Amino acid sequence: MKYCAFLRGVNVKGTNMKMADVCQVFKEAGMKDVVSILASGNIVFSSDKKAEELKIILEKAMSEHFSYDAFLFVKSHEDTAVFWNSIPFEKNEDFHIYGFVGMPGVENVLMEEFQKASQAENEKAEIVNDIFYWQVPKGNTLDSTFGKVLGKKSLKDQMTSRNVNTFEKILKKME
């Protein structure tokens, strides 16, 4: 079965790794057809194991190889397609749209935080199919009140986000 591993905290705050090295770790951990998409920690691969088991195997392999506390989410081809097919906002060159991959229920926590935050004009959030989506004007991602909330330590191990264009690139590699 085809999967994508969405790594959290890759190439930020001193955790730097080359995707070729990450792919090698995945191969050594028994994954097949391993390929990376962008430098933000998206690894497409094949395995006969279940996603829950793969998460444990891959986090352990990554932690040991890179000497950091690895955290990732493993989604099947079908699950990844849902992220792309559920986008609630119209694409517009003035906005970034992010989808959040995370633990069950994190979408509700994110929506609560979003509703508490002050929003820029046309900044929006919506939950579709248990996925939290955020639209933010380009240039405001890190400056927005909600963007700053995303760095909270309490949320760190619960989710990671990707620009929705990344989901499209991942899906093309999974086919």
mmCIF file with all atom_site columns, C-alpha atoms in Angstrom:
data_model
loop_
_atom_site.group_PDB
_atom_site.id
_atom_site.type_symbol
_atom_site.label_atom_id
_atom_site.label_alt_id
_atom_site.label_comp_id
_atom_site.label_asym_id
_atom_site.label_entity_id
_atom_site.label_seq_id
_atom_site.pdbx_PDB_ins_code
_atom_site.Cartn_x
_atom_site.Cartn_y
_atom_site.Cartn_z
_atom_site.occupancy
_atom_site.B_iso_or_equiv
_atom_site.pdbx_formal_charge
_atom_site.auth_seq_id
_atom_site.auth_comp_id
_atom_site.auth_asym_id
_atom_site.auth_atom_id
_atom_site.pdbx_PDB_model_num
ATOM 1   C CA . MET A 1 1   ? 0.000   0.000  0.000  1.00 0.00 ? 1   MET A CA 1
ATOM 2   C CA . LYS A 1 2   ? 1.164   3.558  -0.735 1.00 0.00 ? 2   LYS A CA 1
ATOM 3   C CA . TYR A 1 3   ? 1.621   5.942  2.173  1.00 0.00 ? 3   TYR A CA 1
ATOM 4   C CA . CYS A 1 4   ? 2.886   9.418  2.871  1.00 0.00 ? 4   CYS A CA 1
ATOM 5   C CA . ALA A 1 5   ? 4.733   10.242 6.066  1.00 0.00 ? 5   ALA A CA 1
ATOM 6   C CA . PHE A 1 6   ? 4.294   13.880 7.083  1.00 0.00 ? 6   PHE A CA 1
ATOM 7   C CA . LEU A 1 7   ? 7.240   14.770 9.297  1.00 0.00 ? 7   LEU A CA 1
ATOM 8   C CA . ARG A 1 8   ? 6.840   17.472 11.935 1.00 0.00 ? 8   ARG A CA 1
ATOM 9   C CA . GLY A 1 9   ? 9.497   20.109 12.599 1.00 0.00 ? 9   GLY A CA 1
ATOM 10  C CA . VAL A 1 10  ? 11.834  19.267 9.718  1.00 0.00 ? 10  VAL A CA 1
ATOM 11  C CA . ASN A 1 11  ? 14.334  21.943 8.655  1.00 0.00 ? 11  ASN A CA 1
ATOM 12  C CA . VAL A 1 12  ? 13.141  24.409 11.298 1.00 0.00 ? 12  VAL A CA 1
ATOM 13  C CA . LYS A 1 13  ? 14.786  25.539 14.545 1.00 0.00 ? 13  LYS A CA 1
ATOM 14  C CA . GLY A 1 14  ? 18.039  23.657 14.015 1.00 0.00 ? 14  GLY A CA 1
ATOM 15  C CA . THR A 1 15  ? 16.568  20.294 12.966 1.00 0.00 ? 15  THR A CA 1
ATOM 16  C CA . ASN A 1 16  ? 18.166  20.157 9.534  1.00 0.00 ? 16  ASN A CA 1
ATOM 17  C CA . MET A 1 17  ? 18.183  17.027 7.434  1.00 0.00 ? 17  MET A CA 1
ATOM 18  C CA . LYS A 1 18  ? 18.659  16.247 3.788  1.00 0.00 ? 18  LYS A CA 1
ATOM 19  C CA . MET A 1 19  ? 15.690  14.464 2.275  1.00 0.00 ? 19  MET A CA 1
ATOM 20  C CA . ALA A 1 20  ? 18.067  11.961 0.615  1.00 0.00 ? 20  ALA A CA 1
ATOM 21  C CA . ASP A 1 21  ? 19.224  10.957 4.125  1.00 0.00 ? 21  ASP A CA 1
ATOM 22  C CA . VAL A 1 22  ? 15.630  10.704 5.335  1.00 0.00 ? 22  VAL A CA 1
ATOM 23  C CA . CYS A 1 23  ? 14.758  8.485  2.363  1.00 0.00 ? 23  CYS A CA 1
ATOM 24  C CA . GLN A 1 24  ? 17.729  6.265  3.207  1.00 0.00 ? 24  GLN A CA 1
ATOM 25  C CA . VAL A 1 25  ? 16.491  5.875  6.803  1.00 0.00 ? 25  VAL A CA 1
ATOM 26  C CA . PHE A 1 26  ? 13.060  4.870  5.459  1.00 0.00 ? 26  PHE A CA 1
ATOM 27  C CA . LYS A 1 27  ? 14.655  2.301  3.126  1.00 0.00 ? 27  LYS A CA 1
ATOM 28  C CA . GLU A 1 28  ? 16.769  0.873  5.950  1.00 0.00 ? 28  GLU A CA 1
ATOM 29  C CA . ALA A 1 29  ? 13.573  0.607  8.025  1.00 0.00 ? 29  ALA A CA 1
ATOM 30  C CA . GLY A 1 30  ? 12.103  -1.647 5.306  1.00 0.00 ? 30  GLY A CA 1
ATOM 31  C CA . MET A 1 31  ? 10.057  0.806  3.245  1.00 0.00 ? 31  MET A CA 1
ATOM 32  C CA . LYS A 1 32  ? 9.890   0.396  -0.541 1.00 0.00 ? 32  LYS A CA 1
ATOM 33  C CA . ASP A 1 33  ? 9.574   2.891  -3.426 1.00 0.00 ? 33  ASP A CA 1
ATOM 34  C CA . VAL A 1 34  ? 10.744  5.729  -1.156 1.00 0.00 ? 34  VAL A CA 1
ATOM 35  C CA . VAL A 1 35  ? 10.685  9.280  -2.556 1.00 0.00 ? 35  VAL A CA 1
ATOM 36  C CA . SER A 1 36  ? 10.580  12.729 -0.948 1.00 0.00 ? 36  SER A CA 1
ATOM 37  C CA . ILE A 1 37  ? 8.361   15.610 -2.013 1.00 0.00 ? 37  ILE A CA 1
ATOM 38  C CA . LEU A 1 38  ? 9.757   19.088 -1.301 1.00 0.00 ? 38  LEU A CA 1
ATOM 39  C CA . ALA A 1 39  ? 12.171  19.717 1.588  1.00 0.00 ? 39  ALA A CA 1
ATOM 40  C CA . SER A 1 40  ? 9.437   20.043 4.206  1.00 0.00 ? 40  SER A CA 1
ATOM 41  C CA . GLY A 1 41  ? 9.350   16.380 5.211  1.00 0.00 ? 41  GLY A CA 1
ATOM 42  C CA . ASN A 1 42  ? 6.895   14.542 2.974  1.00 0.00 ? 42  ASN A CA 1
ATOM 43  C CA . ILE A 1 43  ? 7.996   10.988 2.224  1.00 0.00 ? 43  ILE A CA 1
ATOM 44  C CA . VAL A 1 44  ? 5.975   8.766  -0.109 1.00 0.00 ? 44  VAL A CA 1
ATOM 45  C CA . PHE A 1 45  ? 6.640   5.040  0.210  1.00 0.00 ? 45  PHE A CA 1
ATOM 46  C CA . SER A 1 46  ? 5.113   1.566  -0.007 1.00 0.00 ? 46  SER A CA 1
ATOM 47  C CA . SER A 1 47  ? 4.641   -0.968 2.777  1.00 0.00 ? 47  SER A CA 1
ATOM 48  C CA . ASP A 1 48  ? 2.409   -3.924 3.646  1.00 0.00 ? 48  ASP A CA 1
ATOM 49  C CA . LYS A 1 49  ? 2.193   -2.785 7.288  1.00 0.00 ? 49  LYS A CA 1
ATOM 50  C CA . LYS A 1 50  ? -0.596  -0.706 8.854  1.00 0.00 ? 50  LYS A CA 1
ATOM 51  C CA . ALA A 1 51  ? -0.188  3.069  9.357  1.00 0.00 ? 51  ALA A CA 1
ATOM 52  C CA . GLU A 1 52  ? -0.126  2.800  13.190 1.00 0.00 ? 52  GLU A CA 1
ATOM 53  C CA . GLU A 1 53  ? 2.724   0.275  13.070 1.00 0.00 ? 53  GLU A CA 1
ATOM 54  C CA . LEU A 1 54  ? 4.636   2.312  10.477 1.00 0.00 ? 54  LEU A CA 1
ATOM 55  C CA . LYS A 1 55  ? 4.441   5.438  12.669 1.00 0.00 ? 55  LYS A CA 1
ATOM 56  C CA . ILE A 1 56  ? 6.199   3.600  15.522 1.00 0.00 ? 56  ILE A CA 1
ATOM 57  C CA . ILE A 1 57  ? 8.852   2.007  13.270 1.00 0.00 ? 57  ILE A CA 1
ATOM 58  C CA . LEU A 1 58  ? 9.637   5.220  11.393 1.00 0.00 ? 58  LEU A CA 1
ATOM 59  C CA . GLU A 1 59  ? 9.698   7.527  14.421 1.00 0.00 ? 59  GLU A CA 1
ATOM 60  C CA . LYS A 1 60  ? 12.152  5.171  16.120 1.00 0.00 ? 60  LYS A CA 1
ATOM 61  C CA . ALA A 1 61  ? 14.375  4.931  13.017 1.00 0.00 ? 61  ALA A CA 1
ATOM 62  C CA . MET A 1 62  ? 14.345  8.702  12.475 1.00 0.00 ? 62  MET A CA 1
ATOM 63  C CA . SER A 1 63  ? 14.998  9.472  16.165 1.00 0.00 ? 63  SER A CA 1
ATOM 64  C CA . GLU A 1 64  ? 17.948  7.097  16.286 1.00 0.00 ? 64  GLU A CA 1
ATOM 65  C CA . HIS A 1 65  ? 19.500  8.223  12.999 1.00 0.00 ? 65  HIS A CA 1
ATOM 66  C CA . PHE A 1 66  ? 19.102  11.993 13.433 1.00 0.00 ? 66  PHE A CA 1
ATOM 67  C CA . SER A 1 67  ? 19.361  12.155 17.258 1.00 0.00 ? 67  SER A CA 1
ATOM 68  C CA . TYR A 1 68  ? 16.137  14.070 17.741 1.00 0.00 ? 68  TYR A CA 1
ATOM 69  C CA . ASP A 1 69  ? 12.645  13.310 18.979 1.00 0.00 ? 69  ASP A CA 1
ATOM 70  C CA . ALA A 1 70  ? 11.023  12.408 15.653 1.00 0.00 ? 70  ALA A CA 1
ATOM 71  C CA . PHE A 1 71  ? 7.312   12.935 15.214 1.00 0.00 ? 71  PHE A CA 1
ATOM 72  C CA . LEU A 1 72  ? 5.376   12.072 12.077 1.00 0.00 ? 72  LEU A CA 1
ATOM 73  C CA . PHE A 1 73  ? 1.951   11.175 10.754 1.00 0.00 ? 73  PHE A CA 1
ATOM 74  C CA . VAL A 1 74  ? 1.422   8.337  8.289  1.00 0.00 ? 74  VAL A CA 1
ATOM 75  C CA . LYS A 1 75  ? -1.502  8.610  5.875  1.00 0.00 ? 75  LYS A CA 1
ATOM 76  C CA . SER A 1 76  ? -2.599  6.186  3.172  1.00 0.00 ? 76  SER A CA 1
ATOM 77  C CA . HIS A 1 77  ? -3.103  7.255  -0.439 1.00 0.00 ? 77  HIS A CA 1
ATOM 78  C CA . GLU A 1 78  ? -6.854  7.286  0.232  1.00 0.00 ? 78  GLU A CA 1
ATOM 79  C CA . ASP A 1 79  ? -6.480  9.452  3.375  1.00 0.00 ? 79  ASP A CA 1
ATOM 80  C CA . THR A 1 80  ? -4.162  11.868 1.563  1.00 0.00 ? 80  THR A CA 1
ATOM 81  C CA . ALA A 1 81  ? -6.677  12.216 -1.282 1.00 0.00 ? 81  ALA A CA 1
ATOM 82  C CA . VAL A 1 82  ? -9.305  13.331 1.260  1.00 0.00 ? 82  VAL A CA 1
ATOM 83  C CA . PHE A 1 83  ? -7.058  16.285 2.227  1.00 0.00 ? 83  PHE A CA 1
ATOM 84  C CA . TRP A 1 84  ? -6.946  17.437 -1.399 1.00 0.00 ? 84  TRP A CA 1
ATOM 85  C CA . ASN A 1 85  ? -10.592 16.707 -2.201 1.00 0.00 ? 85  ASN A CA 1
ATOM 86  C CA . SER A 1 86  ? -12.042 18.444 0.873  1.00 0.00 ? 86  SER A CA 1
ATOM 87  C CA . ILE A 1 87  ? -10.516 21.913 0.490  1.00 0.00 ? 87  ILE A CA 1
ATOM 88  C CA . PRO A 1 88  ? -13.347 24.312 1.406  1.00 0.00 ? 88  PRO A CA 1
ATOM 89  C CA . PHE A 1 89  ? -11.816 27.498 -0.011 1.00 0.00 ? 89  PHE A CA 1
ATOM 90  C CA . GLU A 1 90  ? -11.557 28.731 -3.566 1.00 0.00 ? 90  GLU A CA 1
ATOM 91  C CA . LYS A 1 91  ? -7.958  28.926 -4.764 1.00 0.00 ? 91  LYS A CA 1
ATOM 92  C CA . ASN A 1 92  ? -6.807  32.523 -5.005 1.00 0.00 ? 92  ASN A CA 1
ATOM 93  C CA . GLU A 1 93  ? -3.299  33.823 -5.663 1.00 0.00 ? 93  GLU A CA 1
ATOM 94  C CA . ASP A 1 94  ? -3.625  36.296 -2.764 1.00 0.00 ? 94  ASP A CA 1
ATOM 95  C CA . PHE A 1 95  ? -4.041  33.565 -0.145 1.00 0.00 ? 95  PHE A CA 1
ATOM 96  C CA . HIS A 1 96  ? -2.300  30.525 1.281  1.00 0.00 ? 96  HIS A CA 1
ATOM 97  C CA . ILE A 1 97  ? -4.524  27.604 2.180  1.00 0.00 ? 97  ILE A CA 1
ATOM 98  C CA . TYR A 1 98  ? -3.228  25.068 4.694  1.00 0.00 ? 98  TYR A CA 1
ATOM 99  C CA . GLY A 1 99  ? -4.523  21.649 5.656  1.00 0.00 ? 99  GLY A CA 1
ATOM 100 C CA . PHE A 1 100 ? -3.596  20.180 9.037  1.00 0.00 ? 100 PHE A CA 1
ATOM 101 C CA . VAL A 1 101 ? -2.554  16.556 9.487  1.00 0.00 ? 101 VAL A CA 1
ATOM 102 C CA . GLY A 1 102 ? -2.898  15.478 13.082 1.00 0.00 ? 102 GLY A CA 1
ATOM 103 C CA . MET A 1 103 ? -4.214  13.462 15.948 1.00 0.00 ? 103 MET A CA 1
ATOM 104 C CA . PRO A 1 104 ? -7.959  12.783 16.047 1.00 0.00 ? 104 PRO A CA 1
ATOM 105 C CA . GLY A 1 105 ? -9.729  15.777 17.567 1.00 0.00 ? 105 GLY A CA 1
ATOM 106 C CA . VAL A 1 106 ? -6.934  18.300 16.953 1.00 0.00 ? 106 VAL A CA 1
ATOM 107 C CA . GLU A 1 107 ? -9.147  20.005 14.357 1.00 0.00 ? 107 GLU A CA 1
ATOM 108 C CA . ASN A 1 108 ? -11.531 21.088 17.165 1.00 0.00 ? 108 ASN A CA 1
ATOM 109 C CA . VAL A 1 109 ? -8.654  22.421 19.283 1.00 0.00 ? 109 VAL A CA 1
ATOM 110 C CA . LEU A 1 110 ? -7.374  24.376 16.275 1.00 0.00 ? 110 LEU A CA 1
ATOM 111 C CA . MET A 1 111 ? -10.832 25.810 15.550 1.00 0.00 ? 111 MET A CA 1
ATOM 112 C CA . GLU A 1 112 ? -11.164 26.932 19.188 1.00 0.00 ? 112 GLU A CA 1
ATOM 113 C CA . GLU A 1 113 ? -7.761  28.652 18.978 1.00 0.00 ? 113 GLU A CA 1
ATOM 114 C CA . PHE A 1 114 ? -8.673  30.229 15.636 1.00 0.00 ? 114 PHE A CA 1
ATOM 115 C CA . GLN A 1 115 ? -11.931 31.611 17.023 1.00 0.00 ? 115 GLN A CA 1
ATOM 116 C CA . LYS A 1 116 ? -10.074 33.157 19.990 1.00 0.00 ? 116 LYS A CA 1
ATOM 117 C CA . ALA A 1 117 ? -7.452  34.783 17.730 1.00 0.00 ? 117 ALA A CA 1
ATOM 118 C CA . SER A 1 118 ? -7.893  38.115 15.976 1.00 0.00 ? 118 SER A CA 1
ATOM 119 C CA . GLN A 1 119 ? -8.122  37.548 12.228 1.00 0.00 ? 119 GLN A CA 1
ATOM 120 C CA . ALA A 1 120 ? -6.818  39.465 9.258  1.00 0.00 ? 120 ALA A CA 1
ATOM 121 C CA . GLU A 1 121 ? -9.308  40.443 6.572  1.00 0.00 ? 121 GLU A CA 1
ATOM 122 C CA . ASN A 1 122 ? -10.413 37.306 4.674  1.00 0.00 ? 122 ASN A CA 1
ATOM 123 C CA . GLU A 1 123 ? -8.568  34.991 7.074  1.00 0.00 ? 123 GLU A CA 1
ATOM 124 C CA . LYS A 1 124 ? -10.836 31.967 7.481  1.00 0.00 ? 124 LYS A CA 1
ATOM 125 C CA . ALA A 1 125 ? -10.920 28.499 8.973  1.00 0.00 ? 125 ALA A CA 1
ATOM 126 C CA . GLU A 1 126 ? -13.168 25.538 8.358  1.00 0.00 ? 126 GLU A CA 1
ATOM 127 C CA . ILE A 1 127 ? -13.360 21.875 9.346  1.00 0.00 ? 127 ILE A CA 1
ATOM 128 C CA . VAL A 1 128 ? -14.255 19.428 6.569  1.00 0.00 ? 128 VAL A CA 1
ATOM 129 C CA . ASN A 1 129 ? -14.103 15.631 7.022  1.00 0.00 ? 129 ASN A CA 1
ATOM 130 C CA . ASP A 1 130 ? -12.356 16.120 10.401 1.00 0.00 ? 130 ASP A CA 1
ATOM 131 C CA . ILE A 1 131 ? -9.616  18.160 8.708  1.00 0.00 ? 131 ILE A CA 1
ATOM 132 C CA . PHE A 1 132 ? -8.859  21.731 9.763  1.00 0.00 ? 132 PHE A CA 1
ATOM 133 C CA . TYR A 1 133 ? -8.244  24.139 6.865  1.00 0.00 ? 133 TYR A CA 1
ATOM 134 C CA . TRP A 1 134 ? -6.909  27.651 7.231  1.00 0.00 ? 134 TRP A CA 1
ATOM 135 C CA . GLN A 1 135 ? -6.918  30.412 4.627  1.00 0.00 ? 135 GLN A CA 1
ATOM 136 C CA . VAL A 1 136 ? -4.613  33.336 5.301  1.00 0.00 ? 136 VAL A CA 1
ATOM 137 C CA . PRO A 1 137 ? -3.554  36.304 3.148  1.00 0.00 ? 137 PRO A CA 1
ATOM 138 C CA . LYS A 1 138 ? -0.071  35.726 1.663  1.00 0.00 ? 138 LYS A CA 1
ATOM 139 C CA . GLY A 1 139 ? 2.584   37.388 3.769  1.00 0.00 ? 139 GLY A CA 1
ATOM 140 C CA . ASN A 1 140 ? 0.541   37.052 6.980  1.00 0.00 ? 140 ASN A CA 1
ATOM 141 C CA . THR A 1 141 ? 1.099   33.375 7.805  1.00 0.00 ? 141 THR A CA 1
ATOM 142 C CA . LEU A 1 142 ? 3.695   33.861 10.542 1.00 0.00 ? 142 LEU A CA 1
ATOM 143 C CA . ASP A 1 143 ? 2.487   37.297 11.635 1.00 0.00 ? 143 ASP A CA 1
ATOM 144 C CA . SER A 1 144 ? -1.137  36.366 12.158 1.00 0.00 ? 144 SER A CA 1
ATOM 145 C CA . THR A 1 145 ? -2.366  35.805 15.696 1.00 0.00 ? 145 THR A CA 1
ATOM 146 C CA . PHE A 1 146 ? -3.402  32.250 14.800 1.00 0.00 ? 146 PHE A CA 1
ATOM 147 C CA . GLY A 1 147 ? -0.078  31.585 13.052 1.00 0.00 ? 147 GLY A CA 1
ATOM 148 C CA . LYS A 1 148 ? 1.716   32.389 16.317 1.00 0.00 ? 148 LYS A CA 1
ATOM 149 C CA . VAL A 1 149 ? -0.607  30.019 18.228 1.00 0.00 ? 149 VAL A CA 1
ATOM 150 C CA . LEU A 1 150 ? 0.505   27.146 15.967 1.00 0.00 ? 150 LEU A CA 1
ATOM 151 C CA . GLY A 1 151 ? 3.965   27.249 17.538 1.00 0.00 ? 151 GLY A CA 1
ATOM 152 C CA . LYS A 1 152 ? 2.587   26.493 21.018 1.00 0.00 ? 152 LYS A CA 1
ATOM 153 C CA . LYS A 1 153 ? 4.367   23.611 22.705 1.00 0.00 ? 153 LYS A CA 1
ATOM 154 C CA . SER A 1 154 ? 1.016   22.019 23.626 1.00 0.00 ? 154 SER A CA 1
ATOM 155 C CA . LEU A 1 155 ? 0.095   21.693 19.928 1.00 0.00 ? 155 LEU A CA 1
ATOM 156 C CA . LYS A 1 156 ? 3.524   20.588 18.687 1.00 0.00 ? 156 LYS A CA 1
ATOM 157 C CA . ASP A 1 157 ? 2.980   16.841 18.983 1.00 0.00 ? 157 ASP A CA 1
ATOM 158 C CA . GLN A 1 158 ? -0.614  16.936 17.817 1.00 0.00 ? 158 GLN A CA 1
ATOM 159 C CA . MET A 1 159 ? -0.372  18.178 14.247 1.00 0.00 ? 159 MET A CA 1
ATOM 160 C CA . THR A 1 160 ? 1.590   19.493 11.318 1.00 0.00 ? 160 THR A CA 1
ATOM 161 C CA . SER A 1 161 ? 0.394   21.604 8.420  1.00 0.00 ? 161 SER A CA 1
ATOM 162 C CA . ARG A 1 162 ? 0.975   21.692 4.686  1.00 0.00 ? 162 ARG A CA 1
ATOM 163 C CA . ASN A 1 163 ? 0.046   24.169 2.020  1.00 0.00 ? 163 ASN A CA 1
ATOM 164 C CA . VAL A 1 164 ? -2.721  22.463 0.024  1.00 0.00 ? 164 VAL A CA 1
ATOM 165 C CA . ASN A 1 165 ? -0.557  22.618 -3.127 1.00 0.00 ? 165 ASN A CA 1
ATOM 166 C CA . THR A 1 166 ? 1.767   20.177 -1.354 1.00 0.00 ? 166 THR A CA 1
ATOM 167 C CA . PHE A 1 167 ? -1.071  17.638 -1.069 1.00 0.00 ? 167 PHE A CA 1
ATOM 168 C CA . GLU A 1 168 ? -1.522  17.852 -4.826 1.00 0.00 ? 168 GLU A CA 1
ATOM 169 C CA . LYS A 1 169 ? 2.199   17.164 -5.411 1.00 0.00 ? 169 LYS A CA 1
ATOM 170 C CA . ILE A 1 170 ? 2.129   14.252 -2.958 1.00 0.00 ? 170 ILE A CA 1
ATOM 171 C CA . LEU A 1 171 ? -0.900  12.678 -4.616 1.00 0.00 ? 171 LEU A CA 1
ATOM 172 C CA . LYS A 1 172 ? 0.755   12.834 -8.036 1.00 0.00 ? 172 LYS A CA 1
ATOM 173 C CA . LYS A 1 173 ? 3.742   10.903 -6.619 1.00 0.00 ? 173 LYS A CA 1
ATOM 174 C CA . MET A 1 174 ? 1.450   8.345  -4.983 1.00 0.00 ? 174 MET A CA 1
ATOM 175 C CA . GLU A 1 175 ? -0.263  7.384  -8.241 1.00 0.00 ? 175 GLU A CA 1
#
